[in-house]
Tab-separated table of C-alpha atoms in Angstrom:
chain	number	residue	atom	x	y	z
A	148	MET	CA	42.150	13.449	-16.728
A	149	SER	CA	42.973	15.902	-14.018
A	150	SER	CA	41.163	18.097	-11.580
A	151	THR	CA	41.875	21.042	-9.297
A	152	PHE	CA	39.874	21.737	-6.190
A	153	GLU	CA	39.251	25.138	-4.256
A	154	ARG	CA	37.015	25.373	-1.401
A	155	LYS	CA	35.527	28.489	0.329
A	156	GLY	CA	33.485	27.908	3.394
A	157	ASN	CA	30.776	25.342	2.330
A	158	ALA	CA	31.318	26.142	-1.415
A	159	GLY	CA	33.449	23.877	-3.499
A	160	THR	CA	34.890	24.122	-7.096
A	161	LEU	CA	36.283	21.390	-9.262
A	162	VAL	CA	37.648	22.354	-12.585
A	163	PHE	CA	38.449	19.331	-14.957
A	164	THR	CA	40.705	18.853	-17.979
A	165	ILE	CA	40.134	15.780	-20.202
A	166	PRO	CA	42.608	14.811	-22.771
A	167	ALA	CA	41.227	14.320	-26.222
A	168	THR	CA	41.965	10.418	-26.145
A	169	GLU	CA	39.586	9.865	-23.259
A	170	VAL	CA	36.912	12.152	-25.007
A	171	ASP	CA	37.126	10.023	-28.233
A	172	ALA	CA	37.043	7.048	-25.942
A	173	ALA	CA	33.747	8.300	-24.410
A	174	PHE	CA	32.240	8.853	-27.668
A	175	LYS	CA	32.936	5.186	-28.739
A	176	ASN	CA	31.529	3.761	-25.535
A	177	ALA	CA	28.385	6.080	-25.975
A	178	VAL	CA	27.774	4.490	-29.606
A	179	THR	CA	28.048	1.040	-28.080
A	180	LYS	CA	25.632	1.826	-25.139
A	181	ILE	CA	22.931	3.407	-27.549
A	182	ALA	CA	23.404	0.442	-30.093
A	183	ASN	CA	22.849	-2.034	-27.224
A	184	ASN	CA	19.632	-0.425	-25.989
A	185	VAL	CA	17.712	0.431	-29.276
A	186	ASN	CA	16.262	-1.663	-31.985
A	187	ILE	CA	17.323	-0.678	-35.442
A	188	PRO	CA	15.677	-2.388	-38.496
A	189	GLY	CA	18.030	-4.578	-40.223
A	190	PHE	CA	20.563	-4.844	-37.385
A	191	ARG	CA	20.973	-7.009	-34.284
A	192	LYS	CA	21.263	-5.050	-31.061
A	193	GLY	CA	24.619	-3.789	-30.697
A	194	LYS	CA	25.757	-4.326	-34.263
A	195	ALA	CA	24.450	-0.971	-36.088
A	196	PRO	CA	27.442	1.112	-37.133
A	197	ARG	CA	28.007	4.508	-35.691
A	198	LYS	CA	26.757	6.002	-38.996
A	199	VAL	CA	23.354	4.427	-38.803
A	200	ILE	CA	22.986	5.390	-35.029
A	201	GLU	CA	24.048	9.068	-36.154
A	202	ASN	CA	21.267	8.862	-38.832
A	203	HIS	CA	18.488	7.662	-36.359
A	204	TYR	CA	19.409	9.697	-33.330
A	205	GLY	CA	21.676	12.301	-34.281
A	206	ILE	CA	25.296	13.265	-33.349
A	207	GLU	CA	23.908	15.226	-30.454
A	208	ALA	CA	22.396	12.074	-28.707
A	209	ILE	CA	25.791	10.438	-28.931
A	210	LYS	CA	27.528	13.705	-27.775
A	211	SER	CA	25.269	13.963	-24.909
A	212	GLU	CA	25.832	10.300	-23.711
A	213	ALA	CA	29.576	10.583	-24.047
A	214	PHE	CA	29.651	13.919	-21.879
A	215	GLN	CA	27.426	12.344	-19.158
A	216	MET	CA	30.028	9.325	-19.092
A	217	VAL	CA	33.052	11.642	-19.054
A	218	VAL	CA	31.404	13.970	-16.181
A	219	ASN	CA	30.112	11.062	-13.931
A	220	LYS	CA	33.568	9.320	-14.122
A	221	ALA	CA	35.596	12.333	-13.505
A	222	TYR	CA	33.223	13.794	-10.607
A	223	GLN	CA	33.409	10.217	-8.700
A	224	LYS	CA	37.129	10.061	-9.150
A	225	ALA	CA	37.562	13.840	-7.862
A	226	LEU	CA	35.318	13.114	-4.763
A	227	GLU	CA	37.537	10.154	-3.693
A	228	GLU	CA	40.684	12.131	-4.436
A	229	HIS	CA	39.752	15.243	-2.630
A	230	LYS	CA	37.760	13.512	-0.021
A	231	LEU	CA	34.764	15.750	-0.609
A	232	VAL	CA	31.037	15.288	0.781
A	233	PRO	CA	28.536	17.239	-1.384
A	234	VAL	CA	25.309	17.739	0.114
A	235	ALA	CA	23.543	18.554	-3.302
A	236	ASP	CA	23.910	17.687	-6.872
A	237	PRO	CA	26.618	19.928	-8.438
A	238	LYS	CA	26.130	22.678	-11.016
A	239	LEU	CA	27.896	22.323	-14.241
A	240	GLU	CA	29.410	25.313	-15.932
A	241	ASP	CA	31.929	26.557	-18.797
A	242	GLU	CA	31.843	22.900	-20.481
A	243	LYS	CA	33.928	22.620	-23.681
A	244	PHE	CA	33.328	19.299	-25.145
A	245	GLU	CA	33.966	18.252	-28.734
A	246	GLU	CA	35.175	14.832	-30.343
A	247	GLY	CA	38.809	14.895	-31.176
A	248	LYS	CA	39.567	17.838	-28.753
A	249	ASP	CA	40.567	18.044	-25.124
A	250	ALA	CA	37.699	18.835	-23.005
A	251	SER	CA	37.222	20.877	-19.957
A	252	PHE	CA	34.386	21.705	-17.491
A	253	LYS	CA	33.578	23.207	-14.061
A	254	LEU	CA	31.445	21.821	-11.351
A	255	THR	CA	30.386	23.890	-8.306
A	256	MET	CA	28.892	22.342	-5.167
A	257	THR	CA	27.797	22.828	-1.629
A	258	LEU	CA	29.881	20.762	0.607
A	259	LYS	CA	29.116	19.271	3.916
A	260	PRO	CA	30.535	21.728	6.671
A	261	GLU	CA	33.745	21.149	8.432
A	262	PRO	CA	33.154	22.580	11.839
A	263	GLU	CA	35.659	24.046	14.235
A	264	LEU	CA	35.064	22.058	17.183
A	265	GLY	CA	34.964	23.709	20.552
A	266	GLU	CA	34.814	21.983	24.003
A	267	TYR	CA	32.935	18.926	23.946
A	268	LYS	CA	34.632	16.835	26.747
A	269	GLY	CA	34.131	17.322	30.450
A	270	LEU	CA	31.085	19.637	29.951
A	271	GLY	CA	29.267	20.776	33.170
A	272	VAL	CA	25.514	20.981	32.410
A	273	GLU	CA	23.102	21.171	35.283
A	274	LYS	CA	20.816	18.193	35.433
A	275	LYS	CA	17.419	18.666	36.711
A	276	VAL	CA	16.431	16.789	40.039
A	277	ALA	CA	13.861	14.380	39.693
A	278	ARG	CA	11.058	15.053	42.249
A	279	VAL	CA	7.538	13.616	42.689
A	280	THR	CA	5.006	15.547	44.696
A	281	ALA	CA	1.965	14.335	46.363
A	282	LYS	CA	-0.211	16.445	44.066
A	283	GLN	CA	1.105	14.353	40.975
A	284	VAL	CA	0.495	10.953	42.905
A	285	GLU	CA	-3.016	12.011	43.716
A	286	ALA	CA	-3.575	12.991	39.933
A	287	ALA	CA	-2.278	9.607	38.657
A	288	MET	CA	-4.595	7.810	41.057
A	289	GLU	CA	-7.564	10.000	40.022
A	290	GLU	CA	-6.726	9.153	36.243
A	291	LEU	CA	-7.247	5.286	37.374
A	292	ARG	CA	-10.509	6.053	38.670
A	293	ASN	CA	-11.712	8.314	35.623
A	294	ARG	CA	-10.644	5.381	33.162
A	295	HIS	CA	-13.235	3.293	34.940
A	296	ALA	CA	-15.957	6.009	35.251
A	297	HIS	CA	-19.212	5.814	33.401
A	298	MET	CA	-21.822	8.424	32.700
A	299	VAL	CA	-24.980	8.811	34.755
A	300	VAL	CA	-27.848	11.148	34.215
A	301	ALA	CA	-27.466	14.107	36.623
A	302	PRO	CA	-30.107	14.812	39.310
A	303	GLU	CA	-33.169	16.976	38.134
A	304	GLY	CA	-32.523	20.507	38.104
A	305	THR	CA	-28.822	20.271	37.747
A	306	LYS	CA	-27.152	23.146	36.093
A	307	ILE	CA	-24.277	22.740	33.740
A	308	GLU	CA	-20.864	23.007	35.298
A	309	LYS	CA	-17.384	22.531	33.412
A	310	GLY	CA	-16.488	18.886	33.318
A	311	ASP	CA	-20.269	17.842	32.775
A	312	PHE	CA	-21.669	16.497	29.496
A	313	ALA	CA	-24.420	18.438	27.818
A	314	ILE	CA	-26.557	16.253	25.523
A	315	ILE	CA	-27.418	18.989	22.918
A	316	ASP	CA	-29.370	19.468	19.814
A	317	PHE	CA	-27.538	22.590	17.699
A	318	ALA	CA	-28.045	24.279	14.335
A	319	GLY	CA	-25.637	27.015	13.195
A	320	THR	CA	-26.095	29.819	10.910
A	321	VAL	CA	-23.660	32.359	9.369
A	322	ASP	CA	-25.273	35.734	7.974
A	323	GLY	CA	-28.685	33.807	8.595
A	324	GLU	CA	-27.949	30.983	6.379
A	325	PRO	CA	-27.015	27.409	7.539
A	326	PHE	CA	-23.699	25.905	6.535
A	327	SER	CA	-22.419	22.257	6.159
A	328	GLY	CA	-21.489	20.635	9.547
A	329	GLY	CA	-23.257	23.126	11.500
A	330	GLU	CA	-26.173	20.887	12.760
A	331	GLY	CA	-26.363	18.124	15.171
A	332	LYS	CA	-28.694	15.979	17.323
A	333	GLY	CA	-27.994	14.447	20.572
A	334	TYR	CA	-24.418	15.392	20.602
A	335	PRO	CA	-22.421	14.626	23.844
A	336	LEU	CA	-20.294	17.635	24.474
A	337	GLU	CA	-18.053	17.741	27.401
A	338	VAL	CA	-18.133	21.470	28.615
A	339	GLY	CA	-14.676	22.734	29.104
A	340	SER	CA	-12.995	20.294	26.742
A	341	ASN	CA	-12.589	23.125	24.351
A	342	SER	CA	-13.461	20.731	21.462
A	343	PHE	CA	-15.994	23.210	19.935
A	344	ILE	CA	-15.317	26.894	18.639
A	345	PRO	CA	-13.744	29.158	21.416
A	346	GLY	CA	-16.424	30.525	23.485
A	347	PHE	CA	-19.124	27.898	22.602
A	348	GLU	CA	-18.990	25.814	25.730
A	349	ASP	CA	-18.757	28.504	28.084
A	350	GLN	CA	-22.155	29.804	27.207
A	351	LEU	CA	-23.769	26.619	28.132
A	352	VAL	CA	-22.537	26.866	31.795
A	353	GLY	CA	-25.597	27.493	34.170
A	354	LEU	CA	-28.297	25.906	31.549
A	355	GLY	CA	-30.369	22.702	32.602
A	356	LYS	CA	-32.158	20.111	31.049
A	357	GLY	CA	-34.803	21.462	28.440
A	358	GLU	CA	-33.526	24.965	28.298
A	359	SER	CA	-32.357	26.589	25.168
A	360	THR	CA	-30.113	29.419	24.103
A	361	ASP	CA	-28.605	31.412	21.285
A	362	VAL	CA	-24.616	30.679	21.401
A	363	LYS	CA	-22.874	33.586	19.503
A	364	VAL	CA	-19.305	32.754	18.440
A	365	THR	CA	-16.628	33.783	15.947
A	366	PHE	CA	-14.659	31.307	13.858
A	367	PRO	CA	-10.923	31.505	14.321
A	368	LYS	CA	-9.242	33.182	11.519
A	369	ASP	CA	-7.065	30.132	10.791
A	370	TYR	CA	-10.270	27.765	10.865
A	371	PHE	CA	-9.702	24.912	8.517
A	372	VAL	CA	-12.744	25.722	6.728
A	373	GLU	CA	-11.878	28.649	4.578
A	374	GLU	CA	-15.324	29.992	4.134
A	375	LEU	CA	-16.111	30.052	7.591
A	376	ALA	CA	-12.793	31.566	8.966
A	377	GLY	CA	-13.296	34.838	10.737
A	378	LYS	CA	-16.994	34.577	10.437
A	379	GLU	CA	-19.637	35.280	13.133
A	380	ALA	CA	-22.090	32.406	13.728
A	381	VAL	CA	-25.251	31.966	15.850
A	382	PHE	CA	-26.140	28.331	16.883
A	383	LYS	CA	-29.618	27.526	18.458
A	384	VAL	CA	-28.892	25.201	21.308
A	385	ASN	CA	-31.229	22.832	23.137
A	386	ILE	CA	-30.105	21.009	26.144
A	387	GLN	CA	-31.540	17.351	25.914
A	388	ASP	CA	-29.827	16.253	29.143
A	389	VAL	CA	-27.206	16.684	31.627
A	390	LYS	CA	-24.705	13.867	32.333
A	391	ARG	CA	-21.870	13.500	34.740
A	392	LYS	CA	-18.947	11.007	35.142
A	393	GLU	CA	-19.390	8.843	38.202
A	394	ALA	CA	-16.112	7.307	39.132
A	395	PRO	CA	-15.527	4.258	41.590
A	396	GLU	CA	-14.597	4.866	45.110
A	397	LEU	CA	-10.900	4.222	45.700
A	398	THR	CA	-10.907	1.168	48.093
A	399	ASP	CA	-8.636	-1.656	48.895
A	400	GLU	CA	-11.210	-3.946	47.164
A	401	TYR	CA	-11.475	-1.848	44.027
A	402	VAL	CA	-7.549	-1.537	43.999
A	403	ALA	CA	-7.174	-5.426	44.070
A	404	LYS	CA	-9.714	-6.067	41.369
A	405	GLU	CA	-8.429	-3.516	38.771
A	406	THR	CA	-4.623	-3.215	39.553
A	407	GLU	CA	-1.647	-5.361	40.406
A	408	TYR	CA	-1.711	-3.806	43.925
A	409	LYS	CA	-3.755	-5.115	46.995
A	410	THR	CA	-4.278	-1.856	48.864
A	411	VAL	CA	-4.758	1.698	48.248
A	412	ALA	CA	-1.397	2.267	50.262
A	413	GLU	CA	0.321	-0.169	47.978
A	414	LEU	CA	-1.190	1.621	44.900
A	415	LYS	CA	-0.092	4.892	46.350
A	416	GLU	CA	3.645	3.963	46.800
A	417	GLY	CA	3.759	2.118	43.441
A	418	TYR	CA	2.607	5.006	41.711
A	419	LYS	CA	5.104	7.188	43.567
A	420	GLU	CA	7.875	4.886	42.484
A	421	ARG	CA	6.846	4.780	38.906
A	422	LEU	CA	6.558	8.509	38.553
A	423	LYS	CA	9.854	8.888	40.097
A	424	ALA	CA	11.421	6.557	37.687
A	425	ALA	CA	9.817	8.266	34.753
A	426	ALA	CA	10.900	11.792	36.160
A	427	GLU	CA	14.650	10.233	36.328
A	428	ARG	CA	14.419	9.123	32.794
A	429	ASP	CA	13.134	12.482	31.512
A	430	ALA	CA	15.738	14.209	33.482
A	431	GLN	CA	18.522	11.902	32.041
A	432	ILE	CA	17.094	12.273	28.499
A	433	GLN	CA	17.027	16.224	28.924
A	434	TRP	CA	20.369	16.423	30.434
A	435	GLU	CA	22.066	14.285	27.634
A	436	HIS	CA	20.247	16.438	25.073
A	437	ASP	CA	21.628	19.703	26.927
A	438	LEU	CA	25.136	18.383	26.724
A	439	ILE	CA	24.851	17.689	22.781
A	440	THR	CA	23.409	21.240	22.399
A	441	THR	CA	26.240	22.551	24.302
A	442	ALA	CA	28.756	20.801	22.349
A	443	VAL	CA	27.220	22.154	19.234
A	444	LYS	CA	27.115	25.566	20.450
A	445	ASN	CA	30.707	25.593	21.150
A	446	ALA	CA	31.560	24.599	17.577
A	447	LYS	CA	31.728	27.226	14.665
A	448	PHE	CA	30.385	26.568	11.290
A	449	ASP	CA	27.540	27.452	9.175
A	450	VAL	CA	24.805	25.252	7.966
A	451	PRO	CA	23.963	25.065	4.318
A	452	ALA	CA	20.257	25.919	3.644
A	453	VAL	CA	20.001	22.886	1.435
A	454	MET	CA	20.728	20.599	4.221
A	455	ILE	CA	17.987	21.942	6.417
A	456	GLU	CA	15.513	21.730	3.540
A	457	ASP	CA	16.360	18.286	3.030
A	458	ARG	CA	15.929	17.365	6.573
A	459	ILE	CA	12.441	19.223	6.591
A	460	THR	CA	11.483	17.074	3.841
A	461	GLN	CA	12.432	13.877	5.502
A	462	MET	CA	10.530	14.878	8.392
A	463	VAL	CA	7.365	15.742	6.213
A	464	GLU	CA	7.748	12.041	4.904
A	465	GLU	CA	8.004	10.723	8.341
A	466	LEU	CA	4.831	12.770	9.567
A	467	LYS	CA	3.140	11.385	6.271
A	468	LEU	CA	3.772	7.694	7.050
A	469	SER	CA	2.837	8.190	10.554
A	470	LEU	CA	-0.510	9.663	9.560
A	471	GLU	CA	-0.913	6.648	7.085
A	472	SER	CA	-0.390	4.211	9.987
A	473	ARG	CA	-3.449	6.008	11.778
A	474	ARG	CA	-5.532	5.837	8.824
A	475	MET	CA	-5.358	9.605	7.871
A	476	ASN	CA	-3.479	11.290	4.976
A	477	LEU	CA	-1.525	14.333	4.692
A	478	GLU	CA	-4.107	16.260	2.785
A	479	THR	CA	-6.848	15.595	5.358
A	480	TYR	CA	-4.450	16.621	8.220
A	481	MET	CA	-3.842	19.882	6.437
A	482	LYS	CA	-7.397	20.484	6.048
A	483	TYR	CA	-8.209	19.907	9.627
A	484	THR	CA	-5.215	21.788	11.098
A	485	GLY	CA	-5.631	24.771	8.606
A	486	GLN	CA	-2.140	24.598	7.469
A	487	ASP	CA	-0.556	24.378	3.957
A	488	MET	CA	2.728	22.668	3.022
A	489	ALA	CA	4.570	25.960	3.545
A	490	LYS	CA	3.410	26.220	6.993
A	491	ILE	CA	4.057	22.480	7.989
A	492	ARG	CA	7.585	23.093	6.489
A	493	GLU	CA	8.034	26.189	8.336
A	494	ASN	CA	6.840	24.574	11.722
A	495	GLN	CA	9.684	21.643	11.213
A	496	LYS	CA	12.391	24.238	10.415
A	497	GLU	CA	13.675	24.817	14.004
A	498	ALA	CA	13.893	21.151	14.917
A	499	ALA	CA	15.329	20.338	11.618
A	500	THR	CA	18.197	22.952	11.971
A	501	GLU	CA	18.966	21.556	15.466
A	502	ASN	CA	19.079	17.963	14.138
A	503	VAL	CA	21.426	18.804	11.248
A	504	LYS	CA	23.614	20.949	13.434
A	505	ALA	CA	23.892	17.961	15.899
A	506	ASP	CA	24.634	15.435	13.111
A	507	ILE	CA	27.362	17.805	11.673
A	508	VAL	CA	29.209	18.184	15.223
A	509	LEU	CA	28.780	14.425	16.162
A	510	ASP	CA	30.305	13.529	12.615
A	511	ALA	CA	33.220	15.706	13.185
A	512	ILE	CA	33.865	14.340	16.848
A	513	ALA	CA	33.573	10.795	15.464
A	514	LYS	CA	36.369	11.700	12.785
A	515	LYS	CA	38.518	13.516	15.441
A	516	GLU	CA	38.294	10.666	17.771
A	517	ASN	CA	38.783	7.985	15.024
A	518	ILE	CA	35.584	6.116	16.210
A	519	GLN	CA	35.252	2.939	14.149
A	520	VAL	CA	31.939	0.693	13.581
A	521	ASP	CA	32.323	-3.113	13.681
A	522	MET	CA	30.154	-6.072	12.917
A	523	ASN	CA	28.965	-6.250	16.350
A	524	ASP	CA	27.875	-2.735	16.435
A	525	VAL	CA	25.929	-3.314	13.028
A	526	ASP	CA	24.224	-6.578	14.304
A	527	GLY	CA	23.425	-5.019	17.615
A	528	GLU	CA	21.819	-2.014	15.825
A	529	ILE	CA	19.768	-4.243	13.340
A	530	SER	CA	18.596	-6.642	16.398
A	531	ALA	CA	17.475	-3.537	18.210
A	532	ILE	CA	15.224	-2.240	15.360
A	533	ALA	CA	13.840	-5.904	14.707
A	534	SER	CA	13.068	-6.034	18.398
A	535	GLN	CA	11.412	-2.792	18.328
A	536	HIS	CA	9.258	-3.467	15.377
A	537	GLY	CA	8.564	-7.223	16.075
A	538	ALA	CA	10.205	-8.160	13.073
A	539	LYS	CA	12.517	-10.982	12.109
A	540	LEU	CA	16.299	-10.239	12.181
A	541	ASP	CA	16.730	-11.498	8.458
A	542	GLU	CA	13.698	-9.545	7.151
A	543	VAL	CA	15.123	-6.283	8.549
A	544	LYS	CA	18.504	-6.901	7.196
A	545	LYS	CA	16.815	-7.642	3.794
A	546	ILE	CA	14.938	-4.154	3.857
A	547	ILE	CA	17.958	-2.402	4.842
A	548	ARG	CA	19.916	-3.856	1.873
A	549	ASN	CA	17.167	-3.307	-0.670
A	550	ASN	CA	16.408	0.338	0.180
A	551	GLY	CA	20.132	1.279	0.629
A	552	SER	CA	19.948	2.188	4.282
A	553	MET	CA	23.289	0.893	5.419
A	554	GLY	CA	25.168	4.111	5.167
A	555	LEU	CA	22.385	6.050	7.291
A	556	LEU	CA	22.653	2.989	9.743
A	557	LEU	CA	26.370	3.245	10.039
A	558	ALA	CA	26.141	6.930	10.440
A	559	ASN	CA	23.652	6.573	13.359
A	560	ILE	CA	25.967	4.378	15.146
A	561	LEU	CA	28.976	6.581	14.725
A	562	ARG	CA	26.892	9.445	15.894
A	563	ARG	CA	25.667	7.569	19.099
A	564	LYS	CA	29.340	6.571	19.792
A	565	ALA	CA	30.317	10.139	19.494
A	566	ALA	CA	27.416	11.355	21.825
A	567	ARG	CA	28.543	8.754	24.552
A	568	ILE	CA	31.968	10.487	24.523
A	569	ILE	CA	30.259	13.922	25.373
A	570	ILE	CA	27.861	12.370	27.722
A	571	ASP	CA	30.488	9.890	29.537
A	572	SER	CA	32.990	12.549	29.898
A	573	ALA	CA	30.471	15.169	31.340
A	574	THR	CA	30.274	16.453	35.100
A	575	LYS	CA	26.859	17.040	36.664
A	576	ALA	CA	26.908	20.649	37.643
A	577	GLU	CA	25.722	21.283	41.001
A	578	LYS	CA	22.493	23.346	41.221
A	579	PRO	CA	22.864	26.979	42.151
A	580	ALA	CA	22.435	27.677	45.990
A	581	LYS	CA	19.220	29.450	45.603
A	582	ALA	CA	17.751	26.812	43.099
A	583	GLU	CA	18.875	24.042	45.534
A	584	LYS	CA	17.071	25.770	48.606
A	585	GLU	CA	13.818	26.263	46.702
A	586	ALA	CA	13.902	22.360	45.744
A	587	LYS	CA	14.231	21.454	49.364
A	588	GLY	CA	11.340	23.523	50.233
A	589	ALA	CA	9.153	21.744	47.804
A	590	LYS	CA	6.589	19.723	49.018
A	591	GLU	CA	7.192	16.279	48.364
A	592	GLU	CA	5.322	12.722	48.783
A	593	LYS	CA	6.348	11.184	52.074
């Protein structure tokens, strides 16, 4: 068995020549395999002679089985010999395969790119300065109050403002006809929440308890109910009542009762520190992401479309699992978001492309830097996964073995190690003078 290999960009071609002796051996093995897997009256499994097998299943069945054996063996051997990493199943061409004769065939395939790496060490990428403003701290404290707020009936004569809750009865029609889901009684609608059709809530502002109005709106063109998309509708609305949130006063007593802090001053300082820590984490994550992106941009390579499509499929599966964990399915999600599968896949394309490019470059860096993975790395990774999901270590190991995920696990460890080379060798570029001046002038929490 011999093979020749030619590569042009991401396209590879393998041409095989198989001697007649190996072809004949494959036919013999094919007969044995079929005989061992079928029941033929009058013969024990594996004991039926070839002629009987041919009479029952035909010579073409034997030939097909023998050919698959030869192709699979030759393909796997060639992958190892030429160190090839295909990203899709190969295409078979020009096959010549007959018993008693030399065989030949060609396999064409798409291969994983081998990028020409650019600069990836000592990169200078600007890191965002983590700052917390007084406004952000006040917003966090206001959110605390809102979490403990309760609804109260607004004073008599109150007119609806944004942020109020209008308790409404409504009945909608399109072309004078009612439609499914267009009617409700005693519905609590937060005016300004944009939870209803665009324009609906704005037309309730200024109304009071007991008043009625006709709300005229147009359903969005991409509305999830196809029969209503783009249609004009009229809703007869009656205001049953108007309610407002009443939030507790922010006092030392309230703070001591509802939080781990004792005073408003301590709460304020605590929130400031938390927000600063979160801002610093976000800035670090963004900086590391920008470094990887820069290393990818510095490399030269083309990404096969099949790799992006495969990653999109993986991301859609992850979305499906996420929805199912929240007791929803993909079909319902598509209905309520007005998307079909083509749109969902299109929305994932940019992120999928970025992820695939990063993986390719990180793999190339790992190879160039001769990064190795040892058992301590593997055990640490599995322990982290177990801790993240609240599972036992042995359970996670079993799952990884059963679903064949060890290869992916090792690849992820290698890529993180490669990323550390980029990150640990980088320099934090100083902010431009103008940006630094503007930053210093920003109002901060004292």
